[in-house]
XYZ file of C-alpha atoms in Angstrom:
701
model
C 7.414 -57.262 -2.066
C 6.561 -60.444 -4.020
C 3.020 -59.257 -4.691
C 4.290 -55.961 -5.920
C 6.747 -57.526 -8.381
C 4.076 -59.894 -9.747
C 1.732 -56.943 -10.269
C 4.365 -55.019 -12.135
C 5.178 -57.977 -14.439
C 1.540 -58.405 -15.396
C 1.177 -54.842 -16.648
C 4.554 -53.990 -18.140
C 3.704 -54.935 -21.743
C 0.272 -53.329 -21.714
C 1.772 -50.031 -20.627
C 4.946 -49.991 -22.695
C 3.458 -48.254 -25.708
C 1.558 -45.836 -23.503
C 4.822 -44.674 -21.982
C 6.458 -43.996 -25.338
C 4.788 -40.616 -25.794
C 5.621 -39.660 -22.241
C 9.259 -40.547 -22.776
C 9.597 -38.302 -25.813
C 8.964 -35.159 -23.752
C 9.898 -36.059 -20.197
C 13.473 -35.621 -19.017
C 12.996 -36.214 -15.319
C 12.078 -39.412 -13.493
C 10.416 -39.797 -10.178
C 9.902 -42.589 -7.707
C 7.089 -43.388 -5.340
C 7.972 -44.690 -1.909
C 5.524 -45.590 0.799
C 5.007 -45.407 4.532
C 2.107 -46.515 6.710
C 0.124 -43.713 8.274
C 1.086 -43.111 11.917
C 3.851 -45.707 11.549
C 7.549 -45.217 10.975
C 8.820 -47.697 8.356
C 12.002 -48.004 6.341
C 11.739 -46.696 2.782
C 10.683 -49.227 0.134
C 10.659 -48.449 -3.558
C 7.247 -49.335 -4.988
C 6.908 -47.863 -8.459
C 9.025 -45.797 -10.817
C 7.413 -43.415 -13.284
C 8.466 -42.645 -16.820
C 11.192 -45.132 -17.609
C 12.722 -44.971 -21.030
C 11.159 -46.907 -23.918
C 14.055 -49.392 -24.030
C 13.670 -50.213 -20.349
C 9.964 -50.927 -20.761
C 10.769 -54.252 -22.393
C 13.298 -55.321 -19.784
C 12.523 -57.104 -16.499
C 11.182 -54.350 -14.281
C 11.910 -53.614 -10.674
C 9.324 -50.802 -10.690
C 6.601 -49.660 -13.029
C 5.824 -46.060 -13.793
C 2.181 -46.212 -14.857
C 0.522 -48.062 -12.019
C 0.065 -47.016 -8.425
C -2.843 -46.634 -5.997
C -4.624 -43.296 -6.152
C -7.733 -41.714 -4.598
C -5.342 -39.093 -3.219
C -6.570 -36.702 -0.541
C -5.431 -33.080 -0.431
C -1.711 -32.676 0.144
C -2.347 -29.057 -0.852
C 0.525 -29.010 -3.311
C 3.601 -27.372 -1.879
C 7.257 -27.305 -2.798
C 9.238 -30.481 -2.469
C 11.370 -30.045 0.601
C 15.109 -29.732 0.609
C 15.780 -33.458 0.559
C 13.532 -33.904 -2.462
C 10.341 -35.551 -1.195
C 6.645 -34.830 -1.568
C 4.175 -36.749 0.582
C 0.962 -38.185 -0.902
C -1.693 -40.305 0.771
C -3.989 -43.112 -0.402
C -7.195 -42.608 1.572
C -8.354 -46.189 0.972
C -5.311 -47.966 2.377
C -4.131 -45.123 4.636
C -0.748 -45.385 2.931
C 1.633 -42.431 2.779
C 3.729 -42.151 -0.388
C 6.743 -40.018 -1.154
C 7.335 -38.640 -4.631
C 11.017 -38.234 -5.425
C 12.190 -36.388 -8.575
C 15.685 -36.658 -10.002
C 16.639 -33.201 -8.706
C 15.984 -31.797 -5.254
C 15.676 -28.396 -6.965
C 12.478 -29.529 -8.626
C 9.151 -28.632 -7.108
C 5.775 -30.363 -7.305
C 2.274 -29.019 -6.751
C -0.697 -31.387 -6.566
C -4.289 -30.295 -7.182
C -6.690 -30.506 -4.248
C -8.805 -33.134 -6.000
C -5.593 -35.178 -6.415
C -6.156 -35.700 -10.125
C -3.306 -33.527 -11.396
C 0.307 -32.785 -10.480
C 2.634 -30.181 -11.973
C 6.411 -30.560 -11.801
C 8.743 -27.620 -12.358
C 12.189 -26.432 -11.444
C 15.344 -24.906 -12.889
C 14.761 -26.232 -16.405
C 12.768 -24.420 -19.089
C 10.021 -27.020 -19.077
C 7.028 -27.489 -16.824
C 5.301 -30.888 -16.884
C 1.625 -31.405 -16.131
C 0.512 -34.984 -15.286
C -2.809 -36.706 -14.795
C -3.147 -39.049 -11.791
C -5.712 -41.828 -11.614
C -5.939 -45.300 -10.087
C -3.928 -46.994 -12.820
C -1.696 -44.447 -14.476
C 0.430 -41.341 -14.251
C 0.018 -39.743 -17.680
C 1.701 -36.701 -19.137
C -0.926 -34.111 -20.126
C 1.417 -31.463 -21.477
C 4.977 -30.274 -21.395
C 4.773 -26.485 -21.171
C 7.938 -24.770 -22.502
C 8.334 -22.255 -19.685
C 10.501 -21.945 -16.593
C 8.085 -21.769 -13.665
C 8.709 -19.995 -10.364
C 5.353 -20.555 -8.599
C 2.301 -22.719 -9.326
C -1.143 -23.295 -7.861
C -4.367 -25.050 -8.847
C -7.927 -23.810 -8.562
C -10.038 -25.352 -5.817
C -12.053 -27.196 -8.454
C -8.877 -28.529 -10.042
C -9.830 -27.501 -13.563
C -7.286 -24.665 -13.862
C -3.568 -24.328 -13.256
C -1.919 -20.949 -12.629
C 1.797 -20.393 -13.241
C 4.198 -17.522 -12.601
C 6.849 -18.142 -15.216
C 9.408 -16.709 -17.664
C 10.883 -14.188 -15.244
C 12.969 -11.280 -16.515
C 14.538 -8.344 -14.693
C 11.426 -6.292 -15.437
C 8.425 -8.619 -15.195
C 7.141 -12.171 -14.915
C 4.266 -13.848 -16.773
C 1.111 -15.014 -15.020
C -0.792 -17.585 -17.093
C -3.803 -19.800 -16.446
C -4.100 -23.229 -18.133
C -6.783 -25.868 -18.569
C -5.636 -28.874 -16.555
C -7.283 -31.379 -18.903
C -5.361 -30.152 -21.957
C -2.565 -27.926 -20.675
C -3.701 -25.182 -23.051
C -3.373 -21.536 -21.927
C -6.545 -19.606 -21.099
C -5.367 -16.133 -20.040
C -2.017 -14.459 -19.574
C -0.569 -11.154 -18.431
C 2.623 -9.593 -17.106
C 3.151 -8.699 -13.456
C 6.092 -7.279 -11.525
C 9.212 -9.426 -11.417
C 9.197 -8.932 -7.630
C 6.212 -11.294 -7.296
C 7.137 -13.844 -4.638
C 3.957 -15.876 -4.067
C 0.899 -17.144 -5.928
C -2.401 -18.102 -4.291
C -6.085 -18.624 -5.169
C -9.018 -17.861 -2.901
C -11.561 -20.384 -1.645
C -14.225 -19.737 -4.285
C -11.828 -19.623 -7.258
C -12.726 -15.998 -8.021
C -9.429 -14.243 -7.226
C -5.749 -14.885 -7.849
C -3.366 -13.215 -5.395
C 0.316 -12.379 -5.526
C 2.610 -10.545 -3.142
C 5.096 -8.156 -4.704
C 7.214 -5.816 -2.631
C 4.833 -4.090 -0.221
C 1.822 -4.823 -2.439
C -0.808 -7.541 -2.293
C -2.378 -7.672 -5.735
C -5.651 -9.447 -6.507
C -6.713 -10.409 -10.035
C -9.893 -11.842 -11.495
C -9.256 -15.569 -11.925
C -11.164 -15.733 -15.215
C -9.349 -13.011 -17.170
C -6.446 -12.041 -14.836
C -7.466 -8.371 -14.873
C -6.506 -6.426 -11.759
C -9.324 -6.476 -9.208
C -7.690 -4.647 -6.269
C -4.258 -3.524 -5.091
C -3.425 -3.227 -1.394
C -0.393 -1.177 -0.383
C 0.943 -2.381 2.954
C 3.426 -0.807 5.339
C 5.911 -3.691 5.147
C 7.191 -5.975 2.405
C 4.821 -8.904 1.866
C 5.940 -12.503 1.312
C 4.297 -15.959 1.084
C 0.785 -14.522 0.805
C -1.848 -17.275 1.041
C -5.646 -17.218 1.059
C -7.729 -18.814 3.783
C -9.355 -22.033 2.479
C -12.766 -21.002 3.865
C -12.855 -17.183 3.854
C -12.538 -15.784 0.309
C -11.161 -12.396 1.407
C -8.890 -13.399 4.282
C -5.157 -13.809 3.681
C -2.031 -14.441 5.684
C 1.404 -13.158 4.748
C 4.899 -12.892 6.194
C 7.199 -9.894 6.541
C 11.005 -10.021 6.296
C 11.374 -9.832 10.094
C 9.391 -13.058 10.562
C 6.061 -11.479 11.498
C 2.876 -13.136 10.239
C 0.045 -10.760 9.327
C -3.576 -11.852 8.934
C -5.831 -9.529 6.932
C -9.438 -9.052 5.963
C -9.104 -7.661 2.455
C -12.811 -6.930 2.219
C -12.404 -4.280 4.936
C -8.724 -3.630 4.196
C -8.060 -4.351 7.854
C -5.113 -5.975 9.605
C -6.717 -8.458 11.997
C -3.700 -9.833 13.845
C 0.065 -10.105 13.851
C 1.932 -13.201 14.980
C 5.442 -12.712 16.276
C 6.492 -16.320 15.807
C 10.090 -16.950 16.890
C 12.049 -14.120 15.327
C 13.264 -16.043 12.279
C 12.629 -15.435 8.588
C 9.714 -17.479 7.253
C 10.172 -20.222 4.652
C 6.597 -21.463 4.223
C 3.188 -20.354 5.394
C -0.183 -22.079 5.035
C -3.626 -22.523 6.552
C -5.031 -25.889 7.525
C -8.112 -27.009 5.508
C -10.484 -25.609 8.158
C -8.883 -22.157 8.169
C -8.689 -22.285 11.966
C -4.946 -22.887 12.230
C -1.981 -21.347 10.501
C 1.248 -23.323 10.063
C 4.556 -21.481 9.993
C 7.940 -22.946 9.080
C 10.965 -20.711 9.517
C 14.405 -20.864 7.958
C 15.736 -22.871 10.925
C 13.099 -25.580 10.294
C 10.978 -24.766 13.333
C 7.276 -25.503 12.956
C 4.829 -23.239 14.774
C 1.069 -23.856 14.676
C -1.273 -21.065 15.745
C -4.919 -21.311 16.731
C -6.212 -18.094 15.156
C -9.592 -17.848 16.889
C -8.165 -18.534 20.359
C -5.084 -16.401 19.716
C -2.575 -18.912 21.031
C 0.194 -21.159 19.850
C -1.128 -24.724 19.656
C 2.076 -26.563 18.717
C 5.791 -25.974 18.339
C 8.260 -28.501 16.918
C 11.888 -28.323 15.872
C 13.731 -29.937 12.945
C 10.697 -30.037 10.648
C 12.532 -29.953 7.324
C 9.799 -31.310 5.041
C 6.550 -29.921 3.764
C 3.221 -30.218 5.524
C 0.577 -32.557 4.105
C -3.087 -32.391 5.112
C -5.431 -35.279 4.362
C -9.119 -36.135 4.450
C -8.888 -37.746 7.890
C -8.095 -34.303 9.379
C -4.493 -35.206 10.036
C -1.273 -33.450 9.138
C 1.979 -35.193 8.242
C 5.534 -33.929 8.207
C 9.075 -35.238 8.435
C 11.518 -34.703 11.284
C 14.812 -35.945 9.961
C 14.135 -39.506 8.731
C 10.934 -39.903 10.749
C 7.393 -39.350 9.538
C 5.147 -37.649 12.104
C 1.346 -37.542 12.021
C -0.702 -35.081 14.075
C -4.499 -34.958 14.278
C -5.872 -31.446 13.785
C -8.478 -32.020 16.489
C -5.646 -32.596 18.962
C -4.137 -29.168 18.366
C -6.728 -27.314 20.418
C -5.819 -29.413 23.454
C -2.130 -29.883 22.765
C 0.547 -28.789 25.180
C 2.923 -26.165 23.887
C 6.393 -27.599 23.384
C 9.352 -25.284 23.806
C 7.330 -22.330 22.579
C 10.214 -19.891 22.880
C 9.607 -16.199 22.301
C 6.360 -15.920 20.375
C 3.163 -13.947 20.707
C 0.034 -12.942 18.831
C -1.165 -9.363 18.826
C -4.799 -8.671 17.856
C -4.797 -5.331 16.104
C -8.271 -4.042 16.870
C -8.033 -0.289 17.481
C -4.334 -0.318 16.660
C -2.945 2.744 14.887
C -0.003 2.997 12.519
C 3.294 3.867 14.110
C 6.086 6.127 12.972
C 6.388 7.027 9.266
C 9.525 8.633 7.839
C 9.359 10.077 4.313
C 12.336 12.041 2.925
C 12.069 13.625 -0.512
C 14.200 15.870 -2.724
C 12.739 19.209 -3.768
C 12.973 21.124 -7.016
C 10.853 24.269 -7.195
C 10.513 27.161 -9.567
C 8.663 30.412 -9.099
C 8.840 33.550 -11.200
C 9.918 35.670 -8.248
C 12.583 33.304 -6.839
C 13.725 31.330 -9.873
C 14.727 27.698 -9.492
C 15.315 26.193 -6.045
C 16.896 22.902 -4.939
C 16.513 21.318 -1.554
C 15.264 18.503 0.604
C 12.264 17.901 2.815
C 11.559 15.181 5.348
C 8.198 14.219 6.760
C 7.965 12.568 10.185
C 4.451 11.252 10.856
C 3.271 9.411 13.955
C 0.084 8.510 15.829
C -0.498 8.792 19.587
C -0.057 5.575 21.560
C -3.731 5.355 22.501
C -7.034 6.124 20.827
C -8.386 9.610 21.125
C -11.627 10.474 22.816
C -13.133 11.205 19.410
C -11.972 8.403 17.046
C -13.128 10.114 13.812
C -10.651 12.878 14.630
C -7.667 10.526 14.514
C -4.896 12.190 12.573
C -1.219 11.484 12.214
C 0.930 14.064 13.918
C 3.643 15.322 11.602
C 6.827 17.348 11.628
C 8.121 18.514 8.241
C 11.509 20.280 8.104
C 12.501 21.738 4.747
C 15.453 23.618 3.309
C 15.973 24.912 -0.228
C 18.566 27.051 -1.968
C 17.967 29.484 -4.827
C 21.181 30.283 -6.706
C 19.644 33.440 -8.190
C 20.440 35.900 -5.415
C 21.823 33.210 -3.082
C 18.459 32.727 -1.425
C 18.039 30.309 1.482
C 14.606 29.088 2.570
C 14.165 27.062 5.753
C 11.005 26.002 7.518
C 9.602 23.537 10.032
C 5.895 22.762 9.917
C 4.371 20.736 12.737
C 0.892 19.420 13.423
C 0.642 17.581 16.730
C -2.569 15.832 17.828
C -2.773 14.582 21.400
C -4.851 11.673 22.661
C -7.072 13.961 24.748
C -8.155 16.228 21.914
C -5.558 19.023 21.802
C -4.107 20.172 18.477
C -0.877 22.169 18.211
C -0.139 23.577 14.758
C 2.897 25.702 13.959
C 4.884 26.880 10.965
C 8.292 28.353 11.698
C 10.289 29.770 8.793
C 13.456 31.743 8.276
C 14.202 32.975 4.753
C 17.441 34.742 3.874
C 17.532 37.152 0.909
C 14.104 35.875 -0.160
C 12.880 37.462 -3.393
C 9.307 38.560 -4.124
C 7.391 40.698 -6.596
C 5.351 43.793 -5.872
C 2.676 44.412 -8.539
C 0.715 47.172 -6.873
C -2.595 47.178 -5.020
C -6.017 46.241 -6.391
C -7.434 44.897 -9.640
C -5.379 47.163 -11.859
C -2.183 45.229 -11.101
C -0.474 43.710 -14.140
C 2.409 41.300 -14.502
C 4.433 43.771 -16.583
C 4.334 46.325 -13.751
C 6.135 44.096 -11.280
C 9.141 45.179 -9.222
C 11.356 42.642 -7.473
C 12.476 43.110 -3.885
C 14.320 40.969 -1.340
C 14.668 40.790 2.436
C 15.141 38.386 5.325
C 12.034 37.072 7.069
C 11.463 35.339 10.394
C 7.930 34.040 10.971
C 6.058 31.892 13.478
C 2.405 31.256 12.769
C 0.118 28.713 14.406
C -2.721 27.874 16.726
C -3.670 25.805 19.764
C -7.072 24.157 19.457
C -9.151 21.999 21.822
C -11.896 19.530 20.841
C -14.983 20.266 22.937
C -16.940 17.474 21.249
C -16.894 15.555 17.992
C -17.570 18.632 15.859
C -16.868 21.776 17.891
C -13.317 23.015 18.420
C -12.124 26.291 19.900
C -8.698 27.772 20.403
C -6.233 30.596 19.975
C -4.324 31.571 16.845
C -1.215 33.718 16.699
C 1.318 35.342 14.335
C 4.818 36.593 15.144
C 6.816 37.927 12.202
C 9.834 40.108 11.589
C 10.919 41.540 8.227
C 14.215 43.232 7.565
C 14.026 46.445 5.479
C 12.985 45.626 1.923
C 15.561 46.133 -0.834
C 13.962 46.956 -4.191
C 15.835 46.408 -7.420
C 14.399 49.698 -8.631
C 13.797 52.814 -6.589
C 10.105 52.146 -6.201
C 8.025 54.765 -4.477
C 5.645 52.728 -2.267
C 3.210 54.562 -0.070
C 1.855 51.424 1.590
C 3.148 50.450 5.059
C 5.806 47.750 5.253
C 8.703 48.980 3.110
C 10.882 49.473 6.175
C 10.033 46.050 7.574
C 9.448 45.590 11.283
C 7.611 43.345 13.760
C 4.102 42.021 13.331
C 2.580 40.476 16.479
C -1.020 39.475 17.031
C -3.568 36.758 17.578
C -7.113 35.962 18.511
C -9.887 33.373 18.898
C -10.456 30.437 16.555
C -13.747 28.527 16.264
C -14.118 25.443 14.083
C -17.119 23.225 13.323
C -15.982 20.028 11.690
C -18.197 17.246 10.300
C -15.671 15.776 7.859
C -15.362 11.990 7.770
C -11.590 12.228 7.453
C -9.249 15.134 8.033
C -6.460 14.023 5.689
C -8.654 13.065 2.743
C -12.309 14.020 3.359
C -14.966 12.417 1.167
C -18.113 13.712 2.849
C -19.214 16.238 5.455
C -18.404 19.907 5.965
C -15.905 22.167 7.722
C -16.111 25.774 8.960
C -13.114 27.741 10.272
C -13.551 31.295 11.604
C -10.758 33.496 13.008
C -10.522 37.029 14.345
C -6.986 38.393 14.920
C -5.887 41.629 16.575
C -2.482 43.181 15.854
C -1.589 45.802 18.425
C 1.421 47.920 19.207
C 0.962 47.119 22.889
C 2.065 43.543 22.005
C 5.300 44.799 20.455
C 3.942 45.048 16.921
C 4.946 47.883 14.598
C 1.550 47.592 12.868
C -1.964 47.872 14.243
C -5.116 46.509 12.542
C -7.761 43.751 12.721
C -8.118 40.672 10.544
C -11.044 38.263 9.950
C -10.925 34.947 8.090
C -13.752 32.625 7.117
C -13.199 29.250 5.437
C -16.136 26.952 4.574
C -15.735 23.575 2.833
C -18.227 20.952 1.711
C -17.578 17.419 0.407
C -20.120 15.346 -1.525
C -19.428 11.729 -2.567
C -20.572 10.794 -6.081
C -21.817 7.225 -6.087
C -21.906 6.595 -9.829
C -19.840 3.829 -11.394
C -17.163 1.698 -9.764
C -14.542 4.405 -9.245
C -14.865 6.494 -6.035
C -15.464 10.181 -6.737
C -15.799 13.293 -4.572
C -16.986 16.798 -5.384
C -15.322 19.328 -3.048
C -16.390 22.964 -2.618
C -14.707 25.868 -0.814
C -15.716 29.463 -0.064
C -13.017 31.651 1.482
C -12.902 35.252 2.630
C -9.992 37.231 4.112
C -10.796 40.720 5.404
C -8.606 43.360 7.062
C -9.824 46.498 8.872
C -7.533 49.502 9.299
C -5.001 51.269 7.091
C -1.870 50.129 8.909
C -1.466 46.746 7.132
C 1.999 45.949 5.690
C 1.519 45.367 1.958
C 3.147 41.924 2.090
C 0.440 40.833 4.561
C -2.517 42.074 2.537
C -5.132 39.448 1.544
C -4.568 37.754 -1.812
C -6.352 35.123 -3.924
C -3.465 33.179 -5.429
C -1.258 30.396 -4.044
C -0.782 26.646 -4.335
C -4.020 26.040 -2.367
C -6.092 29.102 -3.275
C -6.886 30.131 -6.847
C -4.236 28.133 -8.682
C -3.161 29.550 -12.043
C -2.100 33.152 -11.325
C 1.166 34.647 -10.160
C 1.571 34.725 -6.412
C 0.636 38.127 -4.888
C -0.467 39.419 -8.278
C -3.822 40.571 -6.892
C -3.715 41.932 -3.331
C -5.937 44.368 -1.486
C -7.426 44.918 1.932
C -10.123 42.316 1.323
C -10.312 39.191 -0.821
C -12.826 36.422 -1.496
C -13.007 33.400 -3.764
C -14.897 30.166 -4.368
C -13.567 26.985 -5.958
C -14.731 23.465 -6.649
C -12.721 20.327 -7.323
C -13.703 16.955 -8.807
C -11.539 14.160 -7.333
C -11.273 10.637 -8.675
C -8.878 7.792 -9.570
C -7.596 6.315 -12.790
C -8.647 2.791 -11.800
C -11.118 1.369 -9.254
C -8.655 -1.405 -8.424
C -5.661 0.794 -7.551
C -6.491 4.017 -5.718
C -2.868 5.014 -5.188
C -3.051 7.129 -8.353
C -5.685 9.735 -9.065
C -6.538 13.042 -10.707
C -8.542 16.215 -10.084
C -10.356 18.783 -12.222
C -10.892 22.210 -10.675
C -12.560 25.547 -11.352
C -12.444 28.732 -9.287
C -13.362 32.417 -9.238
C -12.313 35.279 -6.986
C -11.762 38.998 -6.549
C -10.061 41.568 -4.322
C -11.319 44.967 -3.153
C -10.579 47.790 -0.758
C -14.001 46.996 0.710
C -16.671 44.643 -0.639
C -19.317 46.695 1.155
C -18.296 50.091 -0.231
C -17.721 51.109 -3.849
C -16.858 47.574 -4.998
C -16.454 47.231 -8.752
C -16.329 43.481 -9.533
C -13.480 42.213 -11.701
C -13.828 38.444 -11.333
C -10.789 36.282 -12.054
C -11.405 32.717 -13.277
C -9.030 29.775 -13.076
C -9.383 26.192 -14.246
C -7.111 23.206 -14.602
C -6.264 19.615 -13.772
C -3.940 17.824 -11.384
C -2.246 14.506 -10.674
C -2.371 12.746 -7.292
C -0.242 9.935 -5.888
C -0.528 8.380 -2.446
C 2.620 8.804 -0.341
C 1.998 6.641 2.734
C 0.426 3.138 2.919
C -2.978 3.033 4.636
C -3.088 6.823 4.856
C -4.653 8.898 2.089
C -1.878 11.499 2.114
C -1.219 12.509 -1.492
C 1.506 14.234 -3.405
C -0.156 16.716 -5.720
C 0.839 18.657 -8.804
C -1.631 20.981 -10.535
C -1.635 22.718 -13.924
C -3.839 25.813 -14.052
C -4.824 28.597 -16.479
C -6.611 31.882 -15.749
C -8.863 34.107 -17.853
C -6.178 36.773 -17.545
C -3.733 34.683 -19.581
C -1.746 33.377 -16.617
C -0.469 29.820 -16.377
C 0.911 28.081 -13.305
C 2.237 24.765 -12.041
C 1.734 24.167 -8.335
C 2.798 21.251 -6.139
C 2.472 20.131 -2.546
C 1.373 17.433 -0.137
C -2.221 16.776 0.925
C -5.497 17.950 -0.569
C -5.677 21.538 -1.803
C -8.628 22.119 0.542
């Protein structure tokens, strides 16, 4: 210690005036203590930084402005709970500990070891320059900082600061001057701040989102919506688009953001995670949980390389490919090269699950319902969507769909109407599809406008009845594109009660049973069934309703539905042009009027009153332009649509065209992470003066 004291005495007067400016803005002091690498030594105070001006002229025990430097990559993490940050002098192989006045303070050191930022509960953040002979204050930034990180080059500092209940500021600073470069607001739920390996992207985790921003201007580059809450997100030091993050249940997730793919999940030891970081090579990931257990995972070999208990301090990596941490009062050093051959110590219950070919699990989505239709009035209710994938991959992977069950119940106070339904779409692993819609409506109200193109809104008559209906199909995949099956309809209507004594000559006024079915053939080249962006789809059906099946009505029915999807590769925002041609034909005069083909609904020609135009045959075409508001966040989008259609007693005999046009726009919002299942609401107008608002889930066609 004699040499140290002599050194301090020789420099104390030359540095006194230099420390005056630092004193005027610095409220905290910190001490440097040293340890020998790979050696456990008692703590010795070497140098003290930022003493007051009056103390600078007194005999010194420690000196703030002189200490060895040439620091090597401690990767700047929070000071641990006992208030120490480890630094290393690569020349002398000496380990130093930086100790602030308050254990609540945190320090982050730049990778080039030239800059350190100190922040904590106060409303000031201090930025210091480190070199071989001094520790100089660069700037005192008047903000309360929550998270900080430096660029890989060390020339920029990024802070999350000034948190309110609504948002938190993200600001970049020049490290040489401490002056701000760019700033923006982000969600107050942001809980991590990280920079990728080529200094191009800043990342934060916020709720279930991982948000990437351009490091130069902080504009949003991409938003990833994950299935679980994301915490401690950190970029790989070698792969610019690979990140690791933790979930509240202690699971570590490793992602390739370029492909938006979850590469692996690490079930560490079942405890909540405190800190998470890669080693400098990106080959290992270090996990510290809330019980101070340290778990080191070899990512490429998918195994746990090391497990230690009572690791309360932060991890420090250095240029000699070693890692240092504290266990109680002891300093431990571990060579990274030894991890691949290390013996697992008390590994406990931990495992790594590669997620190649994994499918999402169960998704539960309840939602309140408020609906209004001219015929029923306002309705209130609730709907719940249960979605799930099969446990194994299907024979035809492009056909992977989530199975879903959607129960719904609504109540219409006008007439005490009750509407209940259960829709199910079940997709098995061996290529079978089971689709059903079961509904039971009590005192359901509808309008009858008449038959054909002469129908007008002012001629409507309201009626009500109780309806039981089961409609569905069973379909089998024969290969990737061809599917065949059987469709069916079973329906019962109670006698219809008209508000006026309407003389209706069409079948159906007395209600009755409708039973029938027939073959279904589908040819499907869509790239995705939930949200197609390219390819085509053809659905053909031929149903027979016969009294021998117990039906009160006897006729034949043919349906043809063709759809085409064309991606538009212009600009940065994804766009799709969708086209549909649909025809619904009945043959025979014994068709109940409430089952006659029509051209209006929430998925057909939007914009006209439901059942306004009905006849024995109908046909329409429509096109829809689909896009998003931002290329960086595809959770929110919009559509523009245009359609035309007509009804007739027969299109092949005495047809007098009376084309109806509709056009409008709609809003789309993604409902489920990693699945392009949208909530939709459309506003439409027709050339007949009709206006409609239609909502639902999924694409219109």
